[in-house]
PDB file of C-alpha atoms and ligand atoms in Angstrom:
ATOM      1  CA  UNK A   1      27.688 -91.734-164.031  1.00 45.00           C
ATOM      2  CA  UNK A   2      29.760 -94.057-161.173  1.00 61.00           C
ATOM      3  CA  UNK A   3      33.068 -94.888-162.303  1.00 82.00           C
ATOM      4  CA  UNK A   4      33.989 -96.838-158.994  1.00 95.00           C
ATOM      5  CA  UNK A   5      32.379 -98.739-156.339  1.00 98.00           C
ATOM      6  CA  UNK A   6      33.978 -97.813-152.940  1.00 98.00           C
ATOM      7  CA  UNK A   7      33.571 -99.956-150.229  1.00 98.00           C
ATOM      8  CA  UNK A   8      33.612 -97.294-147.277  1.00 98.00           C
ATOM      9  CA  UNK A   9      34.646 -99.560-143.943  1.00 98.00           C
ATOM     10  CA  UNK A  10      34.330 -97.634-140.364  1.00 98.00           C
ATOM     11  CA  UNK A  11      36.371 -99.303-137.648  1.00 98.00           C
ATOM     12  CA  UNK A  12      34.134 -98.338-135.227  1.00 98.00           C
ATOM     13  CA  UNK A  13      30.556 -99.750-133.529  1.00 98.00           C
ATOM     14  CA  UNK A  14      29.792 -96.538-132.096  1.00 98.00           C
ATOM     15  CA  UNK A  15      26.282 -94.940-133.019  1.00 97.00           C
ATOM     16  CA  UNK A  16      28.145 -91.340-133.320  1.00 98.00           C
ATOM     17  CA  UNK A  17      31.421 -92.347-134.684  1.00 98.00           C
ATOM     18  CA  UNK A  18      33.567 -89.781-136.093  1.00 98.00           C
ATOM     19  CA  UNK A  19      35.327 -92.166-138.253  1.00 98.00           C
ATOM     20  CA  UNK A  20      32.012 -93.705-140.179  1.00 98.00           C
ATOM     21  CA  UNK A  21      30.997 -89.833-140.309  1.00 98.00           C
ATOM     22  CA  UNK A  22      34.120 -89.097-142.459  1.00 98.00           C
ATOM     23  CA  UNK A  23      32.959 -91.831-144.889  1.00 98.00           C
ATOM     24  CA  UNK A  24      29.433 -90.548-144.647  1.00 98.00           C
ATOM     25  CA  UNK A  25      31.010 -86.997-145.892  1.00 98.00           C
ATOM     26  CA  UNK A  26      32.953 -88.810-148.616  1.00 98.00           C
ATOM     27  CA  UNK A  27      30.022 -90.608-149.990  1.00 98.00           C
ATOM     28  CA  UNK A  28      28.022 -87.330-149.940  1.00 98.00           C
ATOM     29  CA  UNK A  29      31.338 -85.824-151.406  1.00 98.00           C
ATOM     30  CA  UNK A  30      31.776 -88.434-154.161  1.00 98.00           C
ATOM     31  CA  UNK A  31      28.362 -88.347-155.345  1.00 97.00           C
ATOM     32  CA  UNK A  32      28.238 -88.838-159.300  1.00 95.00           C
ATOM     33  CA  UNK A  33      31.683 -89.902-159.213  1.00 96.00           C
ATOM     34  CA  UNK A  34      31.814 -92.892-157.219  1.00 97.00           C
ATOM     35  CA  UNK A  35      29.298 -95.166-155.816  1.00 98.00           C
ATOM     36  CA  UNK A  36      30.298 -95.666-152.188  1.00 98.00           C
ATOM     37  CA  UNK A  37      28.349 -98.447-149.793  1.00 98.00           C
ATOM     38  CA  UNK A  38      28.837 -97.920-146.042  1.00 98.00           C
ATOM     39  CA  UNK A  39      29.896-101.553-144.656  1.00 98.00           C
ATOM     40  CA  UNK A  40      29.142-102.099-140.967  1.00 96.00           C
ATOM     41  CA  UNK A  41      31.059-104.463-138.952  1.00 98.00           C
ATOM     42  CA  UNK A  42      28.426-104.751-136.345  1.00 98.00           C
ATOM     43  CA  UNK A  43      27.665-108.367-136.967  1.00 98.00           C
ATOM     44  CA  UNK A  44      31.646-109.901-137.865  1.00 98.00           C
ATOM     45  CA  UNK A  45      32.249-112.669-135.043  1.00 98.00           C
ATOM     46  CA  UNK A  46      35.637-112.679-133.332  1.00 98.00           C
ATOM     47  CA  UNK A  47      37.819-114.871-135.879  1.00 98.00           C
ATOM     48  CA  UNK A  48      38.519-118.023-135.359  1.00 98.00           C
ATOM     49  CA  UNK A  49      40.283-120.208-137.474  1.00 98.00           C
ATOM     50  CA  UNK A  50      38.337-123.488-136.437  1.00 98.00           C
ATOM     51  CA  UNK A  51      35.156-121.854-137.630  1.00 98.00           C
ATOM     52  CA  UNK A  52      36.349-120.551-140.854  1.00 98.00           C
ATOM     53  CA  UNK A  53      37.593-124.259-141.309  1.00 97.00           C
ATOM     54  CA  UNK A  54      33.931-125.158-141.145  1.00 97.00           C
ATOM     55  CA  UNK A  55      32.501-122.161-143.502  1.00 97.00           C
ATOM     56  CA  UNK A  56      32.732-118.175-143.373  1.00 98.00           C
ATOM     57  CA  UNK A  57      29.631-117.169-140.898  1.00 98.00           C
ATOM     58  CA  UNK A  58      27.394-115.617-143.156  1.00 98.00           C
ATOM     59  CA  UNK A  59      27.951-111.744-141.722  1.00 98.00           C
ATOM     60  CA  UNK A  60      31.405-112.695-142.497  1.00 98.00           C
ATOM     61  CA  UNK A  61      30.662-114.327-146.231  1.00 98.00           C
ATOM     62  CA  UNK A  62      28.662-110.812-146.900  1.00 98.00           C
ATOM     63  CA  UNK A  63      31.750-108.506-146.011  1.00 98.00           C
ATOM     64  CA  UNK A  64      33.989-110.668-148.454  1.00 98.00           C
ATOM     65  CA  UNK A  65      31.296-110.483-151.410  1.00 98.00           C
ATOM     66  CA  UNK A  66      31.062-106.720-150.347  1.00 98.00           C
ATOM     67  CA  UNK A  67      35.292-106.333-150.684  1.00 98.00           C
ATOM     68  CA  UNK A  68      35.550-108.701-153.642  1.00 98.00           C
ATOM     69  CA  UNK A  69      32.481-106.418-155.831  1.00 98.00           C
ATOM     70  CA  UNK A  70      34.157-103.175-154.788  1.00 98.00           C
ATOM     71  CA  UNK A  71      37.111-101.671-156.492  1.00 98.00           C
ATOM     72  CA  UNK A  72      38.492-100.023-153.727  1.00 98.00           C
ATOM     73  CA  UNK A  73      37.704 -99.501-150.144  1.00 98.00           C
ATOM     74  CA  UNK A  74      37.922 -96.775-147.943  1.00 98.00           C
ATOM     75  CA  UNK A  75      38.722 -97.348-144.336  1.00 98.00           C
ATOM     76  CA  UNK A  76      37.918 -95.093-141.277  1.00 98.00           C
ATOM     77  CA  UNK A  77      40.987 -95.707-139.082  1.00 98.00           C
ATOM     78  CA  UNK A  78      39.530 -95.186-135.539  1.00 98.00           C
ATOM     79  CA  UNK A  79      42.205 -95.607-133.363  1.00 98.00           C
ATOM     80  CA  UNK A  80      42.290 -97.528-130.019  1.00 98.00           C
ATOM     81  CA  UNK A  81      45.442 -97.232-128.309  1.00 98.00           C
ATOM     82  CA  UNK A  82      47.588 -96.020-130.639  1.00 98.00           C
ATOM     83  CA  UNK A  83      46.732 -98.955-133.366  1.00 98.00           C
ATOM     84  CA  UNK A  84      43.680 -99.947-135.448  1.00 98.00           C
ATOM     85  CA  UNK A  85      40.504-100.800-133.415  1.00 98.00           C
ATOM     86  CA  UNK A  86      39.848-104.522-133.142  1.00 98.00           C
ATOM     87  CA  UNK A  87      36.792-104.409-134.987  1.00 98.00           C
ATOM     88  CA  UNK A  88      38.731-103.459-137.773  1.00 98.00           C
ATOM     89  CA  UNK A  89      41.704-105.865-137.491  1.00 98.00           C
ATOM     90  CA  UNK A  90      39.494-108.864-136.894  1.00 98.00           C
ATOM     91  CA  UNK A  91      37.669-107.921-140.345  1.00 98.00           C
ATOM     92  CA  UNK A  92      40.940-108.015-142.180  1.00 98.00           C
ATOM     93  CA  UNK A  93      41.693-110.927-140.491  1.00 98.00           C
ATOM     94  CA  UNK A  94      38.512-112.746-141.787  1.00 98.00           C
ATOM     95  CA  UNK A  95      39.102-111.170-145.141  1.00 98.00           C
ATOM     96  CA  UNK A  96      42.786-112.017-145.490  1.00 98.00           C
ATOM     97  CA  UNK A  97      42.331-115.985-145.849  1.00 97.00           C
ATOM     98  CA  UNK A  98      41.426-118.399-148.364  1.00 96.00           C
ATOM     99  CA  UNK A  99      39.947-118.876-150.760  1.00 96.00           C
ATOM    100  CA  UNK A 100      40.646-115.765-153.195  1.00 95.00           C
ATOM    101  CA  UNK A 101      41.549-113.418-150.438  1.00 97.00           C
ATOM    102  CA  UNK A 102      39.408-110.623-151.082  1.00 98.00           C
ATOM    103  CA  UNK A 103      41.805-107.844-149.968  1.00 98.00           C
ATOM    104  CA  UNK A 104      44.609-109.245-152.531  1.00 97.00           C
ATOM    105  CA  UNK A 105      45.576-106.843-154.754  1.00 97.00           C
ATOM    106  CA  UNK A 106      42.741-104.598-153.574  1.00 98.00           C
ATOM    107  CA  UNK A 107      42.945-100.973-153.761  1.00 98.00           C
ATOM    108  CA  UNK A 108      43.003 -98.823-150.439  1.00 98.00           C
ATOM    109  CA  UNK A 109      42.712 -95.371-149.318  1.00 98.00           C
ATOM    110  CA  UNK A 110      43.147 -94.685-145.631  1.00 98.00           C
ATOM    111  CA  UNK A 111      41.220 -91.727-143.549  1.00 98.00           C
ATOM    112  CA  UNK A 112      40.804 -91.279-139.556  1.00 98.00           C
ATOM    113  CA  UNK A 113      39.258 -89.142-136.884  1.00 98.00           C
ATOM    114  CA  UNK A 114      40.505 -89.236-133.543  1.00 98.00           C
ATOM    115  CA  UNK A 115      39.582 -86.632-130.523  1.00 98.00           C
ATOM    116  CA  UNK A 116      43.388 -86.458-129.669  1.00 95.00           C
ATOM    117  CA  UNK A 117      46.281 -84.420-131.615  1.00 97.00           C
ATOM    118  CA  UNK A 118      47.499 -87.238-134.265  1.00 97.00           C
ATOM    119  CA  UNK A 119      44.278 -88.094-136.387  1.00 98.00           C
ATOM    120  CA  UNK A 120      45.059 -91.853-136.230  1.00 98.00           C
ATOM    121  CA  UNK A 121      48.129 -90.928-137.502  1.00 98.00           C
ATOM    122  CA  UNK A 122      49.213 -94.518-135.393  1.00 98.00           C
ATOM    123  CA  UNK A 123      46.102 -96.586-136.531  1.00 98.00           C
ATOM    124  CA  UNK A 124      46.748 -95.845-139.881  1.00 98.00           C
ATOM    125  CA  UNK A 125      50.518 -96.655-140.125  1.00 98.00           C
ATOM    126  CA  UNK A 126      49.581-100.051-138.696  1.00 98.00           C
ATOM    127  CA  UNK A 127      46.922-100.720-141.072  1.00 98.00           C
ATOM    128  CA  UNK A 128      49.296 -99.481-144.096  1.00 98.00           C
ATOM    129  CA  UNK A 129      51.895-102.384-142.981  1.00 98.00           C
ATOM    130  CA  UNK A 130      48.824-104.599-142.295  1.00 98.00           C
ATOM    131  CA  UNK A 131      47.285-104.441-145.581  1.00 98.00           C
ATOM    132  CA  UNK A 132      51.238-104.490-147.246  1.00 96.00           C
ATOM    133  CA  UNK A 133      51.443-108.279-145.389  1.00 96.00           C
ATOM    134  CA  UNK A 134      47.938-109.166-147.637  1.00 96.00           C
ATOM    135  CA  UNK A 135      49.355-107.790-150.744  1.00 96.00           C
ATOM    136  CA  UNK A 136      46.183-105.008-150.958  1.00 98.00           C
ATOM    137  CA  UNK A 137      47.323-102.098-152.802  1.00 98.00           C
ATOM    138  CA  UNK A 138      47.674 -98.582-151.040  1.00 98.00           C
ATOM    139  CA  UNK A 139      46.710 -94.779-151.887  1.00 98.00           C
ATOM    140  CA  UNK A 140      49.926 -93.018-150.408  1.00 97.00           C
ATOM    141  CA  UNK A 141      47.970 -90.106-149.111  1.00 97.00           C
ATOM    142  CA  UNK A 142      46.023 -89.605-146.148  1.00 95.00           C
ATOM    143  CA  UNK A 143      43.808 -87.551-143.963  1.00 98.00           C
ATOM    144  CA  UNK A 144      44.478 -87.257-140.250  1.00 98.00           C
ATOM    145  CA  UNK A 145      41.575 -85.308-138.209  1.00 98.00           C
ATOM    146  CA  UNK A 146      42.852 -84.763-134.804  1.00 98.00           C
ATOM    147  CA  UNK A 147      40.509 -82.825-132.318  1.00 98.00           C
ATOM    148  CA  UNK A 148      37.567 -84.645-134.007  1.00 98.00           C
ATOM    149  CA  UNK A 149      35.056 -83.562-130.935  1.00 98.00           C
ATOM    150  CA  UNK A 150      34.890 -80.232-131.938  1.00 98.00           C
ATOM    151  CA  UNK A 151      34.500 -80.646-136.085  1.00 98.00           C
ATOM    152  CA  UNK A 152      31.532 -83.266-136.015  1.00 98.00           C
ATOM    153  CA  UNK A 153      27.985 -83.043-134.178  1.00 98.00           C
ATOM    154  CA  UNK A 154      26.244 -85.335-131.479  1.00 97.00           C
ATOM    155  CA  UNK A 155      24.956 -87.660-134.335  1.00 98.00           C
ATOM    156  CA  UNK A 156      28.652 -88.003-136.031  1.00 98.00           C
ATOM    157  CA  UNK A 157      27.793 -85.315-138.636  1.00 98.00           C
ATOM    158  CA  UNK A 158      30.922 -84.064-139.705  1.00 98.00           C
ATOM    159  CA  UNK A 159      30.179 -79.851-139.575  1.00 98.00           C
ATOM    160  CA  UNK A 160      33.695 -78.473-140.054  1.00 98.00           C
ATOM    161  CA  UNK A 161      33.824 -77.096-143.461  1.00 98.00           C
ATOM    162  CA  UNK A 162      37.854 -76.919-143.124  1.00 98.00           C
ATOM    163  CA  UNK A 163      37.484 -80.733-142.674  1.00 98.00           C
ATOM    164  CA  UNK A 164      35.285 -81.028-145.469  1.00 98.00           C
ATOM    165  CA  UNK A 165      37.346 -79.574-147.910  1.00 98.00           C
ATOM    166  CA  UNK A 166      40.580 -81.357-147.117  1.00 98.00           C
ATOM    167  CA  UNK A 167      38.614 -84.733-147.140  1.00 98.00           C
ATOM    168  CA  UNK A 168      37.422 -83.728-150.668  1.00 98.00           C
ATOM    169  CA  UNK A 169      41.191 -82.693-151.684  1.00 98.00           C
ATOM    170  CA  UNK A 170      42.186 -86.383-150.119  1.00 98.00           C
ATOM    171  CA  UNK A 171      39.227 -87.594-152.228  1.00 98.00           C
ATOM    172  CA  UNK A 172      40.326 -85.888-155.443  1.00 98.00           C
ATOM    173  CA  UNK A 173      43.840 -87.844-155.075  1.00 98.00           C
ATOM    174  CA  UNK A 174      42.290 -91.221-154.392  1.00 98.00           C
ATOM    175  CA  UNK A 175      40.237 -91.262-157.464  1.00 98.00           C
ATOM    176  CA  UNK A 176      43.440 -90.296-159.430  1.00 97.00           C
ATOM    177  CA  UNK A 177      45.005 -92.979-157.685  1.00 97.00           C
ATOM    178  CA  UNK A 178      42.615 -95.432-158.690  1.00 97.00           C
ATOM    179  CA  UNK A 179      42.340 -94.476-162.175  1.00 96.00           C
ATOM    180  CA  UNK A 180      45.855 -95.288-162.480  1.00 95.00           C
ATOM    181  CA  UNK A 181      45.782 -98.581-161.045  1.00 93.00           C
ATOM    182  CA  UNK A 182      42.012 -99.853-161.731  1.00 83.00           C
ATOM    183  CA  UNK A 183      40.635-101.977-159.838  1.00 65.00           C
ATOM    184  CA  UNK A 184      43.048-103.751-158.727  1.00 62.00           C
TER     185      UNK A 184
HETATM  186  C1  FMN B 201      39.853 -97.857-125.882  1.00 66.13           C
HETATM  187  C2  FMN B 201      40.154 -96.500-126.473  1.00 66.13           C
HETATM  188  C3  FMN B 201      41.452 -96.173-126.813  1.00 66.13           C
HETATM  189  C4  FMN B 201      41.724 -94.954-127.427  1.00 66.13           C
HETATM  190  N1  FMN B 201      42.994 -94.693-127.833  1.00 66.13           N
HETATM  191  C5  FMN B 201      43.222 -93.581-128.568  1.00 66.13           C
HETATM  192  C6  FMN B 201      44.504 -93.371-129.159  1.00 66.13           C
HETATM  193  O1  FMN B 201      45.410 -94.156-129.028  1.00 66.13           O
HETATM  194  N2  FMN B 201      44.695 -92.249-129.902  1.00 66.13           N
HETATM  195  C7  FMN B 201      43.694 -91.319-130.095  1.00 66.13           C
HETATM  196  O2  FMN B 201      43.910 -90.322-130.766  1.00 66.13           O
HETATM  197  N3  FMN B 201      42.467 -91.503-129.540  1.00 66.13           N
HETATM  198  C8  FMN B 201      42.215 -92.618-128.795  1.00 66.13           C
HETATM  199  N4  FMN B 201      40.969 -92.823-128.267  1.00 66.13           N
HETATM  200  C9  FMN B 201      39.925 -91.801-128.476  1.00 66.13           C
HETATM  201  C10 FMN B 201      39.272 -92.004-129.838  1.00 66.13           C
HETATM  202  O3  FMN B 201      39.937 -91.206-130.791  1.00 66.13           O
HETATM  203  C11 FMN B 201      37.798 -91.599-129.771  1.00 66.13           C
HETATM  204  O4  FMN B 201      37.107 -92.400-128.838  1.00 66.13           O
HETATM  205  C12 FMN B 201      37.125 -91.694-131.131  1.00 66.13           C
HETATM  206  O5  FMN B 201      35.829 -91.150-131.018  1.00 66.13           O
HETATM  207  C13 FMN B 201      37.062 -93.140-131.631  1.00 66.13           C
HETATM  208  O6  FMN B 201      36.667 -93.194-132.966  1.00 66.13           O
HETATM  209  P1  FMN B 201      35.123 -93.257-133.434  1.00 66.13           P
HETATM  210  O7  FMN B 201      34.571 -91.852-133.245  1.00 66.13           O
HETATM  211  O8  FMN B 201      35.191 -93.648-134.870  1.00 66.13           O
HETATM  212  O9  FMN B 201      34.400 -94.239-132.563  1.00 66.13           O
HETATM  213  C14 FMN B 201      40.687 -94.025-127.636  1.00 66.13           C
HETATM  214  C15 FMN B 201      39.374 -94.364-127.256  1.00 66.13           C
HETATM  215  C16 FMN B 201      39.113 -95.585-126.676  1.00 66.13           C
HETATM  216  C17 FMN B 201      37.676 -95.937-126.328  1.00 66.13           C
END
């Protein structure tokens, strides 16, 4: 039986990404312990505040049902330039404002995959101090896959077993966090 419903968010479009792989491998990972939904940010329009004045664009209305039924999310922290990719920071964005903000209070757990030698280490301190400013509620630990061309196959498989089994250590943690704190 599914004691939580994760909300697994890649910030990354790309077919292949290593990120959305890693959350692939944690929903396989956290099967009969969690029931994880893979969000896709494909469709979120660039925010802007004069449309969300008028109504959330329906892609955008989806993503904040999605975050407001989950009890936690899980976010793959690709990392563009030494911060969180724009895809990513836009969908906070949208999911930051009023009414009922659905990242308030929200519980978070951070992972990341990045083909240089930090693992988003960058990405995901920005997106810690990010989510502080919107009051969501973060898992301390974290998983930084550096190298990530050589542990995941042409489809974004993740293949490294080494890999695997820290992601399910990471995983073991985040469910302890979040049966300390709920759902927010
Ligand atoms: C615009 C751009 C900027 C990047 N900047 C970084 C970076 O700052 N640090 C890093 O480790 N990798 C960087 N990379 C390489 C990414 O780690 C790599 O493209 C990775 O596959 C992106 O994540 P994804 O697999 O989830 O799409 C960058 C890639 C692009 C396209």
């Amino acid at each position: 039986m599914s004691d939580f419903r994760i909300l697994a968010i890649p910030g990354s479009l790309r077919r292949a990404s290593f990120n959305r792989g890693l959350l692939v491998a944690a929903e396989q990972i956290l099967s009969g312990r969690a029931e994880v939904e893979l969000a896709s940010l494909a469709d979120i329009p660039l925010y802007n505040d004069d449309v969300r004045a008028l109504g959330y664009p329906e892609p955008v209305e989806q993503l904040r049902s999605q975050i407001e039924r989950a009890d936690a999310l899980l976010l793959g922290a690709t990392e563009y330039n030494f911060g969180p990719s724009g895809v990513l920071k836009n969908a906070i964005d949208w999911a930051s404002r009023p009414p009922d903000p659905p990242l308030q209070g929200k519980p978070f757990g951070l992972v990341g995959a990045s083909t240089g030698g930090f693992g988003t280490v960058r990405s995901q301190l920005a997106l810690r101090q990010i989510l502080l400013i919107v009051q969501a509620l973060g898992y301390p630990g974290s998983l930084h896959v550096s190298g990530a061309a050589k542990l995941f196959d042409e489809e974004g498989r993740l293949t490294d077993e080494a890999t695997r089994q820290s992601l399910s250590d990471f995983l073991d943690g985040f469910l302890g966090f979040l049966e300390r704190v709920g759902s927010g």
